[in-house]
PDB file of C-alpha atoms and ligand atoms in Angstrom:
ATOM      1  CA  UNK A   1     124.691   2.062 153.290  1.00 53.00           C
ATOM      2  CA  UNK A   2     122.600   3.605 155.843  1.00 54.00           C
ATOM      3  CA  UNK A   3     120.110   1.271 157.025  1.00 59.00           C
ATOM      4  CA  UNK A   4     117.945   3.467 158.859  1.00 77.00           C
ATOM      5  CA  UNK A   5     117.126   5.651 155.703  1.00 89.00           C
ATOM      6  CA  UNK A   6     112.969   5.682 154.661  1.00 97.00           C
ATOM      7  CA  UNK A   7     112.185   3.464 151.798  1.00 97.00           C
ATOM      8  CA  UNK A   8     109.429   5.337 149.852  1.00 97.00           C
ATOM      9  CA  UNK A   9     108.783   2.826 147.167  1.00 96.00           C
ATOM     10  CA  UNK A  10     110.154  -0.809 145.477  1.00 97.00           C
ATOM     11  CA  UNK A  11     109.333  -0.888 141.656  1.00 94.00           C
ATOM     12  CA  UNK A  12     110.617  -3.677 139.610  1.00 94.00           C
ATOM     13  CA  UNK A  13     114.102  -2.159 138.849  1.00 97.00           C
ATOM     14  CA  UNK A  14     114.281   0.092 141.447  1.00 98.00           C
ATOM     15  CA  UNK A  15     114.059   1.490 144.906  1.00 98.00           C
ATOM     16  CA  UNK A  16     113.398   4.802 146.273  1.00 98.00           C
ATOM     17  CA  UNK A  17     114.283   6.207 149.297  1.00 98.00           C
ATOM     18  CA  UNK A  18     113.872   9.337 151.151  1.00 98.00           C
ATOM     19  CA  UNK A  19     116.570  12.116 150.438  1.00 98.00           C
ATOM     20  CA  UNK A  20     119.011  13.875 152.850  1.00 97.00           C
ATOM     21  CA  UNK A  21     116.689  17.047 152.228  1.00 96.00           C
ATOM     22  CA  UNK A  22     113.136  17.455 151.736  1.00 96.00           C
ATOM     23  CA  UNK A  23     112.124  17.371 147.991  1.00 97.00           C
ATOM     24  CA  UNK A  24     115.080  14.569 147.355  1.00 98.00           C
ATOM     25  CA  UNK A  25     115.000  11.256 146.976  1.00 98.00           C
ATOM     26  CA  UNK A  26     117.567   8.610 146.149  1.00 98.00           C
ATOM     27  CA  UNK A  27     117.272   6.030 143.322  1.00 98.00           C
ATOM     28  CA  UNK A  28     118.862   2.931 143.693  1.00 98.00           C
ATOM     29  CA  UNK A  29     119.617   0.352 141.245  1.00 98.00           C
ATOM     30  CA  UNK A  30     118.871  -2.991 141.354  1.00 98.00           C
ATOM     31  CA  UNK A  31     120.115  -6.075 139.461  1.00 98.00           C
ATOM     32  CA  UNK A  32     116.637  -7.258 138.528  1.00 97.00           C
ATOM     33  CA  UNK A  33     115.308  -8.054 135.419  1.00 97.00           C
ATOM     34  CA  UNK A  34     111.862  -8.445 134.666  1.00 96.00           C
ATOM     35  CA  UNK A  35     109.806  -8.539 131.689  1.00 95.00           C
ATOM     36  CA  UNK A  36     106.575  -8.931 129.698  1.00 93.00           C
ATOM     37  CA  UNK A  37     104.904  -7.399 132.651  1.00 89.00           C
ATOM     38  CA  UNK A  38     107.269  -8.814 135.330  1.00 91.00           C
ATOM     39  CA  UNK A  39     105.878 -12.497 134.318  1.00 94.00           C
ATOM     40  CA  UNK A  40     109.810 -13.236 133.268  1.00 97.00           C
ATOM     41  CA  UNK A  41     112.152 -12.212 135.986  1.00 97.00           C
ATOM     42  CA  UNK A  42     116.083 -12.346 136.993  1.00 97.00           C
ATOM     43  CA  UNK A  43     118.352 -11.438 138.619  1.00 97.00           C
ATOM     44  CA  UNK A  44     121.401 -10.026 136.116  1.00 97.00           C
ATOM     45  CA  UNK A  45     125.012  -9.086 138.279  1.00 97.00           C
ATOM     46  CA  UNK A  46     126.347  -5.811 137.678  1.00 97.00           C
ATOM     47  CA  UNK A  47     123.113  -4.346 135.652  1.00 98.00           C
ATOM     48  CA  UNK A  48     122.008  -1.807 138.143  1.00 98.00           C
ATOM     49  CA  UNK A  49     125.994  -0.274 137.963  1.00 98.00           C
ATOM     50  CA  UNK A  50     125.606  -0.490 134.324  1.00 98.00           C
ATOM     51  CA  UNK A  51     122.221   1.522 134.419  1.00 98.00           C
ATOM     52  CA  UNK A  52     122.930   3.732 137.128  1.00 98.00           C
ATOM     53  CA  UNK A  53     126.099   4.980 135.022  1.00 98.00           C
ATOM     54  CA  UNK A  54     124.370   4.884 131.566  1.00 98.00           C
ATOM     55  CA  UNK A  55     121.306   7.017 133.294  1.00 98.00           C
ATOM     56  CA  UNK A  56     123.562   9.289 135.025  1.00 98.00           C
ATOM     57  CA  UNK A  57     125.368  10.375 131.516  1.00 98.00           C
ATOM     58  CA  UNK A  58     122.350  10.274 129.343  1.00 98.00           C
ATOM     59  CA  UNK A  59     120.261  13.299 132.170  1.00 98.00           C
ATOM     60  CA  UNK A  60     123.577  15.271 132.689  1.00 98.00           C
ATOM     61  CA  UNK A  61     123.993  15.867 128.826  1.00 98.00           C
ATOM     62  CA  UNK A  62     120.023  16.505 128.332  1.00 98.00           C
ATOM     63  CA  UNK A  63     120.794  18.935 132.156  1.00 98.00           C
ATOM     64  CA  UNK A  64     123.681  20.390 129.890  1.00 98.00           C
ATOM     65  CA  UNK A  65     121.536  21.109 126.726  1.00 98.00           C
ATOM     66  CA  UNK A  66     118.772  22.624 128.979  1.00 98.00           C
ATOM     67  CA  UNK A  67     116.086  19.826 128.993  1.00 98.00           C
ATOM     68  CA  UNK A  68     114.849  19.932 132.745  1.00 98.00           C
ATOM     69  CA  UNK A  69     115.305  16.885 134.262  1.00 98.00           C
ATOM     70  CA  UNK A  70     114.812  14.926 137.746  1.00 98.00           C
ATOM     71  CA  UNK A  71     117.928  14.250 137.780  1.00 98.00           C
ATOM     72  CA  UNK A  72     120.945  16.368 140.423  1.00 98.00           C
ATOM     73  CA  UNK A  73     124.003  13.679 140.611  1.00 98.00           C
ATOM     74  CA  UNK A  74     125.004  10.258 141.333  1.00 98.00           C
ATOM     75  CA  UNK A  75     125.969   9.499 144.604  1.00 98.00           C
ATOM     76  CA  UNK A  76     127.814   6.118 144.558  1.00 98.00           C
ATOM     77  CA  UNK A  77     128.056   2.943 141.606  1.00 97.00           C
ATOM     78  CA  UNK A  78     124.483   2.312 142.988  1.00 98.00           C
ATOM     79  CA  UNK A  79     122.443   5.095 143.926  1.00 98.00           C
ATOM     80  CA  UNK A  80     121.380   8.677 142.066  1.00 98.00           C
ATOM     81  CA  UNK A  81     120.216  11.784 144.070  1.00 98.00           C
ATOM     82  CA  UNK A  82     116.910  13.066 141.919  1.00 98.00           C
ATOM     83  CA  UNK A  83     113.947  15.630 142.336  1.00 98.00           C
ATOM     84  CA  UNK A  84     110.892  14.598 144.165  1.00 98.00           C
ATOM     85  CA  UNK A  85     107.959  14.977 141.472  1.00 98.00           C
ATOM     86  CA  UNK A  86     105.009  13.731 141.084  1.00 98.00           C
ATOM     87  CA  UNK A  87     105.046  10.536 137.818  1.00 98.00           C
ATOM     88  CA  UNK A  88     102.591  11.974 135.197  1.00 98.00           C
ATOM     89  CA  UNK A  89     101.048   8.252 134.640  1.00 98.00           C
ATOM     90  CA  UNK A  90     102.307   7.919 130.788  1.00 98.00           C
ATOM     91  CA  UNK A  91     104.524   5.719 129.464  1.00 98.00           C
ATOM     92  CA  UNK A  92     106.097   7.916 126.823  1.00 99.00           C
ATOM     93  CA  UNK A  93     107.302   5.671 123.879  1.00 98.00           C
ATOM     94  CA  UNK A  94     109.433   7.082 121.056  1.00 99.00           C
ATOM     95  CA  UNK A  95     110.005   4.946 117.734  1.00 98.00           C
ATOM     96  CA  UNK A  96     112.344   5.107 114.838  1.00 98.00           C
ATOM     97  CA  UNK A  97     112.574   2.132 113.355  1.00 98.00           C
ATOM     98  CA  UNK A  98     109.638  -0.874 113.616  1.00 98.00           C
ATOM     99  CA  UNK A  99     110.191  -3.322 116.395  1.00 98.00           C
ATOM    100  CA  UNK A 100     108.720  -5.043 118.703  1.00 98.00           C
ATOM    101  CA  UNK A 101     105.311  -4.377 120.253  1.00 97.00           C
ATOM    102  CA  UNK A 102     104.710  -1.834 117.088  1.00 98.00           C
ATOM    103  CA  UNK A 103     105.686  -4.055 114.485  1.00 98.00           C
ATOM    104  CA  UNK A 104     103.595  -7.154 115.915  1.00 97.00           C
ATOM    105  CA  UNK A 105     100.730  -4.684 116.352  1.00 97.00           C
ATOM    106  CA  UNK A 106     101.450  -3.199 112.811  1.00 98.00           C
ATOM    107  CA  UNK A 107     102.560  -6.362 110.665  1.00 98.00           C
ATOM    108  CA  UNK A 108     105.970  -4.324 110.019  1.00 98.00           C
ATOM    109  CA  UNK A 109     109.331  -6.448 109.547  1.00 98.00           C
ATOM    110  CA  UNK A 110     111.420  -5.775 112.518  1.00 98.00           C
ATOM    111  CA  UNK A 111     113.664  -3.032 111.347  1.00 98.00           C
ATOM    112  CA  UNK A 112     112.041  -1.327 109.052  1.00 98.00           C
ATOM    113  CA  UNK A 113     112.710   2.561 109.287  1.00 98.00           C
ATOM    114  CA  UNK A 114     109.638   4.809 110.362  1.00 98.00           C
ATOM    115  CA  UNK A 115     108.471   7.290 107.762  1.00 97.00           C
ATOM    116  CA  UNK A 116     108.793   9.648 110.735  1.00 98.00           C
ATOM    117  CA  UNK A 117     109.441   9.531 114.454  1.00 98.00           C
ATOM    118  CA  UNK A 118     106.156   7.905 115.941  1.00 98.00           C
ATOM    119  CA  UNK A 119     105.362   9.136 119.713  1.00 98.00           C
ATOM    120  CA  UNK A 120     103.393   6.276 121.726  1.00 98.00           C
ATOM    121  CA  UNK A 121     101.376   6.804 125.234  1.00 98.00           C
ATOM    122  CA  UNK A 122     100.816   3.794 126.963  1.00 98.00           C
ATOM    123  CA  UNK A 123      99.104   4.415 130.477  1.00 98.00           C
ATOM    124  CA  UNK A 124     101.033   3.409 133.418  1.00 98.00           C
ATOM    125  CA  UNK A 125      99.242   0.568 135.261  1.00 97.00           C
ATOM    126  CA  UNK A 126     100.463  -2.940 135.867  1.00 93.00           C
ATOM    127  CA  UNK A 127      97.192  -4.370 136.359  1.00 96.00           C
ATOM    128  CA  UNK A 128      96.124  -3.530 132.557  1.00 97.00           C
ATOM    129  CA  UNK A 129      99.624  -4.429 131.280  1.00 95.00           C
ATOM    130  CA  UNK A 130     100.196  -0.729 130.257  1.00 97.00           C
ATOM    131  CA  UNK A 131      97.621  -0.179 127.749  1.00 98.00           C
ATOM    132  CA  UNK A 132      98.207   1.821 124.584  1.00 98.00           C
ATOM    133  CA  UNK A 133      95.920   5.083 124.797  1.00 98.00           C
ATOM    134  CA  UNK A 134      95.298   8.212 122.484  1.00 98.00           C
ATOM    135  CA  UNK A 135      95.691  11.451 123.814  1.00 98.00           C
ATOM    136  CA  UNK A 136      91.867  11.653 123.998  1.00 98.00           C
ATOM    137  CA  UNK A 137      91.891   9.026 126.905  1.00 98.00           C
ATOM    138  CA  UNK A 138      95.035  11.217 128.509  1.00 98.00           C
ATOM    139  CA  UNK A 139      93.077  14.254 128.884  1.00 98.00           C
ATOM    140  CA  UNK A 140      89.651  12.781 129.267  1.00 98.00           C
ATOM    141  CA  UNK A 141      90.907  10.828 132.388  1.00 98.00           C
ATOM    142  CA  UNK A 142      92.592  14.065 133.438  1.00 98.00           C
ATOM    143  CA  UNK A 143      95.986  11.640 133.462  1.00 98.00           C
ATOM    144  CA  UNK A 144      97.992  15.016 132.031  1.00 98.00           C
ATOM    145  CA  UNK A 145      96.486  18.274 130.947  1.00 98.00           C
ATOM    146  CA  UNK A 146      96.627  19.461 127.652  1.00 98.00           C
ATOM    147  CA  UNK A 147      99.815  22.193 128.292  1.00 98.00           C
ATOM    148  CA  UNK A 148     101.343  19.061 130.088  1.00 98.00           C
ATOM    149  CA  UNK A 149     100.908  17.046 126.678  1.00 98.00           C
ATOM    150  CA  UNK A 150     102.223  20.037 124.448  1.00 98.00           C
ATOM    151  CA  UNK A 151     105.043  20.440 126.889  1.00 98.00           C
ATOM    152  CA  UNK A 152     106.112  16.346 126.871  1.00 98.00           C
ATOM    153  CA  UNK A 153     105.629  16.214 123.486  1.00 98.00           C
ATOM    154  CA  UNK A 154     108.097  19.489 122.331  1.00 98.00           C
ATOM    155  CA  UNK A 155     110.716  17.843 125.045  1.00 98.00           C
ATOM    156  CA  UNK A 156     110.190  14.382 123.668  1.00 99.00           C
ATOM    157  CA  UNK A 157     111.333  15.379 120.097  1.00 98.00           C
ATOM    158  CA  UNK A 158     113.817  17.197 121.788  1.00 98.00           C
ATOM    159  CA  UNK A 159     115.325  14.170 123.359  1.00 99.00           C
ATOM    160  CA  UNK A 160     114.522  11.753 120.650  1.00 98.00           C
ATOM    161  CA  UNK A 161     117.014  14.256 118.115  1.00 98.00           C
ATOM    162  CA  UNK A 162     119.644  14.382 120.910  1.00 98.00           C
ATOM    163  CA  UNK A 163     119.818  11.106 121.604  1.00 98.00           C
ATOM    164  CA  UNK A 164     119.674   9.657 118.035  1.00 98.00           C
ATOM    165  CA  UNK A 165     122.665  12.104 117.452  1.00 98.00           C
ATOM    166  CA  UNK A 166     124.726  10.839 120.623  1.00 98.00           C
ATOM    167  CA  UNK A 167     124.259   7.202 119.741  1.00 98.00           C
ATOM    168  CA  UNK A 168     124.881   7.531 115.955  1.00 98.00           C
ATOM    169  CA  UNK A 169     127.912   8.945 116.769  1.00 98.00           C
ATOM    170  CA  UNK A 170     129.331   5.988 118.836  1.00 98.00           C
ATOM    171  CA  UNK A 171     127.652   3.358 116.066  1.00 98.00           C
ATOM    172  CA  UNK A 172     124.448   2.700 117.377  1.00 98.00           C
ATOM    173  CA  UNK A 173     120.837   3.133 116.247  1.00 98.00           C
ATOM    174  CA  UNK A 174     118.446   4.181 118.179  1.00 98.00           C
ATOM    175  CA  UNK A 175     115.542   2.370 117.393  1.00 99.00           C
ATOM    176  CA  UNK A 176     112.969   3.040 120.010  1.00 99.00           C
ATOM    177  CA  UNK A 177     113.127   4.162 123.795  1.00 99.00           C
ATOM    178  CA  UNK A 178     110.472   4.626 127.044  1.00 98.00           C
ATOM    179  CA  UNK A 179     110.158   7.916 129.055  1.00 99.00           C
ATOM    180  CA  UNK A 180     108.475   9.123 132.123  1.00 98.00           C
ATOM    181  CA  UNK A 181     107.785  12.308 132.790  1.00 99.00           C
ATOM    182  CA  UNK A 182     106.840  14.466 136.400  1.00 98.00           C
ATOM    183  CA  UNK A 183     105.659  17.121 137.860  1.00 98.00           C
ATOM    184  CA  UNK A 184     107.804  19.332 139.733  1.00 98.00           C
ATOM    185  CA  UNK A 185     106.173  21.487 142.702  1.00 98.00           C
ATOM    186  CA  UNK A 186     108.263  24.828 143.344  1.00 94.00           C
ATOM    187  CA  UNK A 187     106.285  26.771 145.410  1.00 92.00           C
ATOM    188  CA  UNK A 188     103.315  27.872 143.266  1.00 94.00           C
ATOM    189  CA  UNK A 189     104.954  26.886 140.397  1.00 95.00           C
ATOM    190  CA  UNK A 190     104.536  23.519 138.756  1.00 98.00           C
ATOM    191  CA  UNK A 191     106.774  22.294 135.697  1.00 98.00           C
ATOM    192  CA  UNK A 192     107.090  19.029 133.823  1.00 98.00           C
ATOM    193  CA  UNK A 193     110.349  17.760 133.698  1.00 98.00           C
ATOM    194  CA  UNK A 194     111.665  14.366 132.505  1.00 99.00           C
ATOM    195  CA  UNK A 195     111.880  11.538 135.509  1.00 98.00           C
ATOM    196  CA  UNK A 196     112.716   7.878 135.685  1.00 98.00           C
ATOM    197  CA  UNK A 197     115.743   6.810 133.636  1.00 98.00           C
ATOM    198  CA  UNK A 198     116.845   6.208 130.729  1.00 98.00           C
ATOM    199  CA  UNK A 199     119.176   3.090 129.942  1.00 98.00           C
ATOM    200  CA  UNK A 200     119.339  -0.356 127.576  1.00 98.00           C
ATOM    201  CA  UNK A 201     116.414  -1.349 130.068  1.00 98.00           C
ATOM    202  CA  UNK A 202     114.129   1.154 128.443  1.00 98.00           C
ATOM    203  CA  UNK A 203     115.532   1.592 124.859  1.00 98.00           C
ATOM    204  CA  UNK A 204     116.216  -0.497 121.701  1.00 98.00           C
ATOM    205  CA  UNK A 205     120.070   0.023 120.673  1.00 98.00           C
ATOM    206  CA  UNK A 206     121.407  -1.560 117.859  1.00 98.00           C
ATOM    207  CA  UNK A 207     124.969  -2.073 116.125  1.00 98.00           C
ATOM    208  CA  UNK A 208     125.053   0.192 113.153  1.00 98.00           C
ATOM    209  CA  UNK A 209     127.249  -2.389 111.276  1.00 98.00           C
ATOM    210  CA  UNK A 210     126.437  -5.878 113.063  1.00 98.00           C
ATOM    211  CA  UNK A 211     122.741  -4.887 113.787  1.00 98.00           C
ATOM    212  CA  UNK A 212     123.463  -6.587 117.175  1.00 98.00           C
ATOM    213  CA  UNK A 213     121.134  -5.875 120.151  1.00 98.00           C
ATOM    214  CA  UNK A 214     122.668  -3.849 122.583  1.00 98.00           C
ATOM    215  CA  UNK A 215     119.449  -3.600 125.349  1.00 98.00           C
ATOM    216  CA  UNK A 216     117.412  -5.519 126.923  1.00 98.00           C
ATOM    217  CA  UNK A 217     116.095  -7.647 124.540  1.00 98.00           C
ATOM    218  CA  UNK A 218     119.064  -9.565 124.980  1.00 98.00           C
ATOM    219  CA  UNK A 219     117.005 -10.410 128.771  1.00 97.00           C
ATOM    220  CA  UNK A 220     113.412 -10.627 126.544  1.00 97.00           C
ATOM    221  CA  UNK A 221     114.146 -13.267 123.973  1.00 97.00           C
ATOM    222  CA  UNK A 222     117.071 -15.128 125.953  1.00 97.00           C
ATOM    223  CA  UNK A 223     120.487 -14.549 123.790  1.00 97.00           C
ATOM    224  CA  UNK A 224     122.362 -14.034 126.518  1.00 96.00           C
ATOM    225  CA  UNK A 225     124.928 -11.729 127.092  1.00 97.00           C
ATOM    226  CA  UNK A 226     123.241  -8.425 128.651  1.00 97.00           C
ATOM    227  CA  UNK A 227     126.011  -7.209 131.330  1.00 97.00           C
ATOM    228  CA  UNK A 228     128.431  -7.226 128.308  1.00 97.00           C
ATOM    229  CA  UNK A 229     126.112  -5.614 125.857  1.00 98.00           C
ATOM    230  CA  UNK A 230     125.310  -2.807 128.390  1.00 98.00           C
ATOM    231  CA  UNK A 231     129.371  -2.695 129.332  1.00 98.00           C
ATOM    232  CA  UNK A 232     129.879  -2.173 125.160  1.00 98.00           C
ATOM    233  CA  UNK A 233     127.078   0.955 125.326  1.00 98.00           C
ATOM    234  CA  UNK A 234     128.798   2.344 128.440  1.00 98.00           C
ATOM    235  CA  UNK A 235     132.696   2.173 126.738  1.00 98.00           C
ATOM    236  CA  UNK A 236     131.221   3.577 123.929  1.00 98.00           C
ATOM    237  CA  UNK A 237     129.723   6.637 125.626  1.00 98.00           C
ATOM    238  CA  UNK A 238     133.001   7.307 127.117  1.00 97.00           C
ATOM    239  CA  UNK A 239     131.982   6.402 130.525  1.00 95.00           C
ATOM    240  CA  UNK A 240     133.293   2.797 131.041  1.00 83.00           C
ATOM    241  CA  UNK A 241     137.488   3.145 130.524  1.00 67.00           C
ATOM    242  CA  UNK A 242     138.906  -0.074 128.588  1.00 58.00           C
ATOM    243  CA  UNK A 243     140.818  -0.707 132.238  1.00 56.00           C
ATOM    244  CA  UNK A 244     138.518  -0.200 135.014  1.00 60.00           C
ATOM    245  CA  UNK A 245     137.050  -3.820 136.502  1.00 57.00           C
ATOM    246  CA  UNK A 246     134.194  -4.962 135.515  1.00 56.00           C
ATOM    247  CA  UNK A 247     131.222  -4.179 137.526  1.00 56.00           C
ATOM    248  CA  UNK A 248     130.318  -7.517 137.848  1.00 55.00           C
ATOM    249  CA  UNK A 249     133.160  -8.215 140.516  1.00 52.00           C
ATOM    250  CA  UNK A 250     132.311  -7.776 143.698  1.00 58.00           C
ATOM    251  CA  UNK A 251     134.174  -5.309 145.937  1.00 59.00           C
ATOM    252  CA  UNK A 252     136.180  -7.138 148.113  1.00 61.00           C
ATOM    253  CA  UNK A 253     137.487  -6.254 151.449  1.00 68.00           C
ATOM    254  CA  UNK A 254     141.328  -4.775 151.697  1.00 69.00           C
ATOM    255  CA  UNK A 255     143.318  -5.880 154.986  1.00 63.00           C
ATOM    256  CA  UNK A 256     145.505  -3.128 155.679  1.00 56.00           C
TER     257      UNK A 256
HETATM  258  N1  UDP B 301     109.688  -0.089 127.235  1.00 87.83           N
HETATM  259  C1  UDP B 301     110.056   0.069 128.553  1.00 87.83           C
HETATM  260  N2  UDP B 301     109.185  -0.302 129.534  1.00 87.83           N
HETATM  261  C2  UDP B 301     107.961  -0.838 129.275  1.00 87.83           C
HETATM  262  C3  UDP B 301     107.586  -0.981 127.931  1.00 87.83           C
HETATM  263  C4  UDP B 301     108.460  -0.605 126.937  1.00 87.83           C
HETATM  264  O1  UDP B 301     111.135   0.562 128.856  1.00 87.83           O
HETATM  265  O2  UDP B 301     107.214  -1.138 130.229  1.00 87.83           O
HETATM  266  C5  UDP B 301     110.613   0.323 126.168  1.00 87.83           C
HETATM  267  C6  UDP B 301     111.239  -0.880 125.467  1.00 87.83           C
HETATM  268  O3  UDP B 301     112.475  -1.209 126.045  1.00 87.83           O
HETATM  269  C7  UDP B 301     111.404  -0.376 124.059  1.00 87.83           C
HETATM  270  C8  UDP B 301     110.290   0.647 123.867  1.00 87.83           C
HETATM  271  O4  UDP B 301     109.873   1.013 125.180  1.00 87.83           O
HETATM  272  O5  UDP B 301     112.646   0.299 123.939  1.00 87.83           O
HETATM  273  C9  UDP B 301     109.118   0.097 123.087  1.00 87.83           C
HETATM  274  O6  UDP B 301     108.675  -1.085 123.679  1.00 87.83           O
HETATM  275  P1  UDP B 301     107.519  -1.968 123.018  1.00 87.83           P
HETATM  276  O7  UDP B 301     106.242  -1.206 123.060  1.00 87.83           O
HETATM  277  O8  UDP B 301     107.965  -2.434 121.693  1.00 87.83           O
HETATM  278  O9  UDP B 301     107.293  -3.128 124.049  1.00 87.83           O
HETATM  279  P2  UDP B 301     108.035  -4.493 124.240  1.00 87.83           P
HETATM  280  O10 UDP B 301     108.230  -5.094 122.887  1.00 87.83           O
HETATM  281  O11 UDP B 301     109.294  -4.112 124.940  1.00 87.83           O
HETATM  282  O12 UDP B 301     107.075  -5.237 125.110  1.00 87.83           O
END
C-alpha cells in the first residue's frame, strides 16, 4: 500500500483517501464492526473483503442499468476508486418488510410485509444518534433541496425494485436497506448520484426458505456467524466461486 497517500477521512467502517487524480478518492474497507451508534464495536476478519466485493457488484449493475453512481472500479480485495461528491446529510432508509427500528417504533411483529415500500430519512449526525426527520425538516434546514428530494426519491424506488429483483432471484428477501446519496460537481453542473455503499452492513437480507439473517444483525444481536453469512450473499451473487480461499486467510508470503 502506499503509505504516503492523504487520508481525507476515518468513519466507522471506512477510510478515505485522496485519489490518483483530482475529483477521486479511494475507499477502503475495514474489518470493523460497530453498532447502535458505535457503542458495540469489533473487529470481524475478512468483512471489509466481503463488503468491498458485495459493494463493488451491487454499483456496477445499478452503473449498468443507468442509475448514476459514485462508484468507477475496485482497485484491489480492499480498496474501491469512487467520485469525489459532496454526502447530502440523509440517511436514506428503504423498508419492505417490518423490522427492527420500524417495527419497535411501530409495534409491528418483525416480519411482517409492508403494505407498500416505506422510504425513511434519518439525518446524518452521530451526536443525535441519526434522528428520524420528515421531509419538512430536510428542506427547512436546507439539508437537500426540494429537486434533490424528488431526484433521491425517483432513484430510490429505482434501486429498491432492482435490488429486490436481484436478491429474490438468488433466495433472499430484501427486507430493508440504508443509502447515501451526493452531490457531484462537474463544472457548473451539479447532479445527485448515489454514494457510500451498499452491503449486509447496511441492509436486512433474509433466507427466503430458512428466514435466516444474512446481514449484520448477525453482529447486532450476537448469533454469530457474520463472515460466513456475508461469504453465502457473495456465492450467491455469483461473485464468490465455491473454490477460491476464504477471505479470512491471510495472504501469506511465497519464497520463490
Ligand atoms: N442502517 C444502516 N446504518 C445506520 C442505520 C441503519 O446501514 O446507521 C440500515 C440497517 O442495516 C437496516 C436499515 O438501515 O438495513 C434500517 O435500519 P433500522 O432503522 O431498523 O435501524 P437498526 O435497527 O439497524 O438500528
Amino acid at each position: 500500500m502506499n503509505q504516503r497517500r492523504t487520508r481525507i477521512y476515518e468513519g466507522k467502517a471506512k477510510i478515505l483517501y485522496e485519489g490518483p487524480e483530482p475529483g477521486t478518492i479511494v475507499v477502503h474497507f475495514k474489518d470493523d464492526a460497530t453498532a447502535f451508534n458505535a457503542q458495540k464495536k469489533a473487529v470481524i476478519e475478512g468483512k471489509g473483503v466481503l463488503n468491498n466485493r458485495i459493494s463493488e457488484f451491487i454499483f456496477t449493475q445499478l452503473n449498468d442499468i443507468g442509475l448514476p453512481t459514485h462508484f468507477i472500479r475496485r482497485l484491489n480485495m480492499r480498496e474501491q476508486l469512487v467520485r469525489e461528491v459532496e454526502i447530502i446529510p440523509l440517511e436514506v432508509i428503504v423498508r419492505n418488510i417490518a423490522a427492527g427500528s420500524m417495527a419497535k417504533r411501530l409495534g409491528l411483529e418483525e416480519g411482517t410485509p409492508l403494505p407498500r415500500s416505506i422510504i425513511e430519512f434519518c439525518y446524518k449526525n452521530d451526536e443525535l444518534g441519526d434522528p428520524l426527520v420528515a421531509e419538512e425538516h430536510v428542506t427547512a434546514f436546507g439539508w437537500a433541496t426540494p429537486q434533490e428530494i424528488d431526484d433521491i426519491m425517483s432513484m430510490t424506488i429505482r434501486i429498491n425494485d432492482f435490488m429486490s429483483g436481484m436478491f429474490a432471484a438468488i433466495g433472499i428477501k430484501l427486507v430493508d436497506f440504508k443509502i447515501e446519496f451526493g452531490r457531484l460537481y462537474e463544472g457548473d453542473m451539479v447532479r445527485t448520484v448515489l454514494a457510500d455503499e451498499i452491503s449486509p452492513d447496511s441492509c436486512r437480507l433474509w433466507d427466503f426458505k430458512t428466514q435466516e439473517k444474512l446481514d449484520k444483525d448477525r453482529f447486532r444481536r450476537d448469533l454469530g456467524g457474520l463472515v460466513e453469512a456475508y461469504q453465502e450473499v457473495a456465492r450467491r451473487l455469483g461473485i464468490l466461486n465455491e473454490n477460491e480461499p476464504l477471505p479470512t486467510v491471510k495472504p501469506k508470503l511465497v519464497k520463490s
